[in-house]
């Protein structure tokens, strides 16, 4: 699991890997982003990475393995995560816009409070993933395994769960607008408190 080193500027945010400052206090944020991306591109396995608050545009994270990484409040636009494997990673309050997670293996992750728009998680393993309070729109989870994941208090707008395993998936207090569960096992999902 990642070790949290706080920013030397005293703001209380975590310092990014290879620096004693958080992303906000970096003198050259673009250079730091390029340095981190180059490190990811050089390695198939990434452990204990802390890039809280960083902004990534059109970065290819595909077919990488991430373990115990901190992406808290990071922003991802037009990024590729297809075929990636992630364990115990934190994306709390992160933003994902037009990102591709096709055929990924994502287990024990947290997307609590995240903003997810126009993304595709199709054909993925999303086992025990936390989407607590996330805002998810125009996104597909089709043909995915969402076993024991949580969408508690999430805002779901134009979201597709077609042909998904939603056994023990918790949707309590999730706000749903134009959500499709066609061919999914919704009888085994949790939509109300008394179903627990």
Tab-separated table of C-alpha atoms in Angstrom:
chain	number	residue	atom	x	y	z
A	1	UNK	CA	0.000	0.000	0.000
A	2	UNK	CA	1.224	3.498	-0.804
A	3	UNK	CA	2.944	5.595	1.847
A	4	UNK	CA	1.584	9.112	2.194
A	5	UNK	CA	4.205	11.859	2.338
A	6	UNK	CA	2.649	15.268	2.806
A	7	UNK	CA	3.510	18.251	0.633
A	8	UNK	CA	6.503	20.243	1.910
A	9	UNK	CA	4.538	23.460	1.208
A	10	UNK	CA	2.329	22.575	4.179
A	11	UNK	CA	-0.995	22.389	2.323
A	12	UNK	CA	-1.810	18.917	3.690
A	13	UNK	CA	-2.077	17.277	0.251
A	14	UNK	CA	0.017	14.209	-0.540
A	15	UNK	CA	3.290	14.759	-2.392
A	16	UNK	CA	3.481	13.099	-5.797
A	17	UNK	CA	5.999	10.326	-6.414
A	18	UNK	CA	9.584	11.526	-6.822
A	19	UNK	CA	8.877	14.936	-5.286
A	20	UNK	CA	8.358	16.500	-1.887
A	21	UNK	CA	5.533	18.686	-3.244
A	22	UNK	CA	1.940	17.989	-4.251
A	23	UNK	CA	0.886	18.490	-7.864
A	24	UNK	CA	-0.639	21.910	-7.083
A	25	UNK	CA	2.681	23.270	-5.781
A	26	UNK	CA	4.849	21.964	-8.626
A	27	UNK	CA	6.707	24.765	-10.431
A	28	UNK	CA	6.263	22.979	-13.773
A	29	UNK	CA	3.156	20.768	-13.648
A	30	UNK	CA	3.460	19.784	-17.301
A	31	UNK	CA	7.016	18.522	-16.818
A	32	UNK	CA	5.974	16.520	-13.740
A	33	UNK	CA	3.076	14.970	-15.659
A	34	UNK	CA	5.433	13.966	-18.490
A	35	UNK	CA	7.874	12.457	-15.960
A	36	UNK	CA	5.144	10.361	-14.330
A	37	UNK	CA	3.717	9.233	-17.695
A	38	UNK	CA	7.206	8.236	-18.915
A	39	UNK	CA	7.624	6.106	-15.771
A	40	UNK	CA	4.289	4.398	-16.390
A	41	UNK	CA	5.176	3.764	-20.042
A	42	UNK	CA	8.504	2.147	-19.027
A	43	UNK	CA	6.889	-0.311	-16.608
A	44	UNK	CA	4.152	-2.896	-17.006
A	45	UNK	CA	3.680	-3.070	-13.221
A	46	UNK	CA	3.226	0.090	-11.166
A	47	UNK	CA	3.082	-0.082	-7.359
A	48	UNK	CA	2.473	2.532	-4.663
A	49	UNK	CA	2.162	5.414	-7.138
A	50	UNK	CA	0.817	8.684	-5.713
A	51	UNK	CA	-0.297	11.204	-8.331
A	52	UNK	CA	-3.130	12.847	-6.416
A	53	UNK	CA	-4.560	15.857	-8.254
A	54	UNK	CA	-2.621	15.338	-11.502
A	55	UNK	CA	-4.272	15.993	-14.885
A	56	UNK	CA	-3.858	13.470	-17.691
A	57	UNK	CA	-5.018	14.043	-21.278
A	58	UNK	CA	-4.820	11.358	-23.982
A	59	UNK	CA	-2.555	9.108	-21.927
A	60	UNK	CA	-2.481	5.364	-22.611
A	61	UNK	CA	-2.581	3.369	-19.358
A	62	UNK	CA	-3.670	0.208	-21.222
A	63	UNK	CA	-2.372	-3.251	-20.356
A	64	UNK	CA	-0.603	-2.049	-17.205
A	65	UNK	CA	-0.903	-3.508	-13.689
A	66	UNK	CA	-1.485	-1.006	-10.880
A	67	UNK	CA	-1.277	-2.008	-7.205
A	68	UNK	CA	-1.991	0.269	-4.230
A	69	UNK	CA	-1.941	3.531	-6.198
A	70	UNK	CA	-3.393	6.901	-5.183
A	71	UNK	CA	-5.152	8.837	-7.970
A	72	UNK	CA	-7.274	10.933	-5.559
A	73	UNK	CA	-8.748	14.014	-7.339
A	74	UNK	CA	-6.828	13.223	-10.561
A	75	UNK	CA	-8.385	14.226	-13.892
A	76	UNK	CA	-8.397	11.892	-16.908
A	77	UNK	CA	-9.588	13.107	-20.330
A	78	UNK	CA	-9.580	10.837	-23.391
A	79	UNK	CA	-7.389	8.282	-21.593
A	80	UNK	CA	-7.133	4.559	-22.330
A	81	UNK	CA	-7.189	1.950	-19.553
A	82	UNK	CA	-8.290	-1.008	-21.703
A	83	UNK	CA	-6.936	-4.370	-20.603
A	84	UNK	CA	-5.515	-2.903	-17.406
A	85	UNK	CA	-5.393	-4.705	-14.073
A	86	UNK	CA	-5.843	-2.693	-10.874
A	87	UNK	CA	-5.946	-3.733	-7.236
A	88	UNK	CA	-6.532	-1.521	-4.173
A	89	UNK	CA	-6.284	1.768	-6.071
A	90	UNK	CA	-8.015	4.981	-5.039
A	91	UNK	CA	-9.748	7.287	-7.529
A	92	UNK	CA	-11.836	9.166	-4.954
A	93	UNK	CA	-13.195	12.464	-6.348
A	94	UNK	CA	-11.333	11.897	-9.632
A	95	UNK	CA	-12.777	12.922	-13.021
A	96	UNK	CA	-13.006	10.642	-16.055
A	97	UNK	CA	-14.198	12.118	-19.357
A	98	UNK	CA	-14.263	9.993	-22.530
A	99	UNK	CA	-12.109	7.223	-21.037
A	100	UNK	CA	-11.959	3.578	-22.140
A	101	UNK	CA	-11.724	0.751	-19.576
A	102	UNK	CA	-12.735	-2.043	-21.987
A	103	UNK	CA	-11.893	-5.551	-20.795
A	104	UNK	CA	-10.153	-4.368	-17.637
A	105	UNK	CA	-9.766	-6.277	-14.373
A	106	UNK	CA	-10.557	-3.773	-11.611
A	107	UNK	CA	-10.930	-5.144	-8.095
A	108	UNK	CA	-11.106	-3.499	-4.665
A	109	UNK	CA	-10.995	0.049	-6.093
A	110	UNK	CA	-12.651	3.217	-4.848
A	111	UNK	CA	-14.294	5.736	-7.179
A	112	UNK	CA	-16.159	7.407	-4.278
A	113	UNK	CA	-17.377	10.867	-5.243
A	114	UNK	CA	-15.867	10.524	-8.735
A	115	UNK	CA	-17.275	12.209	-11.845
A	116	UNK	CA	-17.478	9.735	-14.747
A	117	UNK	CA	-18.833	10.880	-18.125
A	118	UNK	CA	-18.940	9.179	-21.531
A	119	UNK	CA	-16.779	6.238	-20.448
A	120	UNK	CA	-16.861	2.551	-21.395
A	121	UNK	CA	-16.235	-0.214	-18.837
A	122	UNK	CA	-17.597	-2.913	-21.191
A	123	UNK	CA	-16.506	-6.522	-20.728
A	124	UNK	CA	-14.708	-5.786	-17.460
A	125	UNK	CA	-14.320	-7.362	-14.036
A	126	UNK	CA	-15.435	-4.708	-11.514
A	127	UNK	CA	-15.498	-6.808	-8.358
A	128	UNK	CA	-15.972	-5.060	-5.009
A	129	UNK	CA	-15.578	-1.602	-6.508
A	130	UNK	CA	-16.905	1.404	-4.588
A	131	UNK	CA	-18.811	4.066	-6.566
A	132	UNK	CA	-20.308	5.656	-3.415
A	133	UNK	CA	-21.756	9.076	-4.286
A	134	UNK	CA	-20.227	9.035	-7.775
A	135	UNK	CA	-21.817	11.009	-10.605
A	136	UNK	CA	-21.921	8.700	-13.643
A	137	UNK	CA	-23.398	9.764	-16.989
A	138	UNK	CA	-23.484	8.433	-20.557
A	139	UNK	CA	-21.425	5.430	-19.498
A	140	UNK	CA	-21.558	1.718	-20.347
A	141	UNK	CA	-20.850	-1.220	-18.056
A	142	UNK	CA	-22.260	-3.739	-20.578
A	143	UNK	CA	-21.135	-7.370	-20.343
A	144	UNK	CA	-19.303	-6.711	-17.065
A	145	UNK	CA	-19.103	-8.493	-13.726
A	146	UNK	CA	-20.030	-6.013	-10.961
A	147	UNK	CA	-20.234	-8.562	-8.161
A	148	UNK	CA	-20.492	-6.965	-4.709
A	149	UNK	CA	-19.810	-3.440	-5.990
A	150	UNK	CA	-21.515	-0.376	-4.492
A	151	UNK	CA	-23.347	2.488	-6.203
A	152	UNK	CA	-24.853	3.805	-2.943
A	153	UNK	CA	-26.074	7.431	-3.322
A	154	UNK	CA	-24.623	7.542	-6.853
A	155	UNK	CA	-26.193	9.695	-9.564
A	156	UNK	CA	-26.706	7.436	-12.591
A	157	UNK	CA	-27.833	9.230	-15.760
A	158	UNK	CA	-27.985	7.407	-19.099
A	159	UNK	CA	-26.005	4.406	-17.839
A	160	UNK	CA	-26.095	0.923	-19.413
A	161	UNK	CA	-25.776	-2.285	-17.363
A	162	UNK	CA	-26.763	-4.610	-20.224
A	163	UNK	CA	-25.962	-8.311	-19.694
A	164	UNK	CA	-24.139	-7.651	-16.414
A	165	UNK	CA	-23.651	-9.710	-13.287
A	166	UNK	CA	-25.029	-7.421	-10.559
A	167	UNK	CA	-25.238	-10.079	-7.840
A	168	UNK	CA	-24.888	-8.361	-4.436
A	169	UNK	CA	-24.324	-5.017	-6.216
A	170	UNK	CA	-25.714	-2.280	-3.989
A	171	UNK	CA	-27.806	0.507	-5.574
A	172	UNK	CA	-29.408	1.798	-2.345
A	173	UNK	CA	-30.405	5.480	-2.685
A	174	UNK	CA	-28.870	5.651	-6.175
A	175	UNK	CA	-30.609	8.281	-8.294
A	176	UNK	CA	-31.436	6.654	-11.630
A	177	UNK	CA	-32.408	8.370	-14.871
A	178	UNK	CA	-32.517	6.372	-18.111
A	179	UNK	CA	-30.609	3.423	-16.599
A	180	UNK	CA	-30.881	0.129	-18.503
A	181	UNK	CA	-30.410	-3.286	-16.844
A	182	UNK	CA	-31.524	-5.442	-19.799
A	183	UNK	CA	-30.471	-9.122	-19.458
A	184	UNK	CA	-28.812	-8.470	-16.064
A	185	UNK	CA	-29.634	-10.447	-12.899
A	186	UNK	CA	-31.270	-7.516	-11.052
A	187	UNK	CA	-33.183	-9.881	-8.725
A	188	UNK	CA	-29.834	-10.576	-7.041
A	189	UNK	CA	-28.916	-6.864	-6.716
A	190	UNK	CA	-29.727	-4.685	-3.698
A	191	UNK	CA	-32.006	-1.710	-4.392
A	192	UNK	CA	-33.631	-1.252	-0.970
A	193	UNK	CA	-32.426	-1.358	2.618
A	194	UNK	CA	-34.565	-4.373	3.540
A	195	UNK	CA	-32.848	-6.486	0.844
A	196	UNK	CA	-29.599	-6.553	2.835
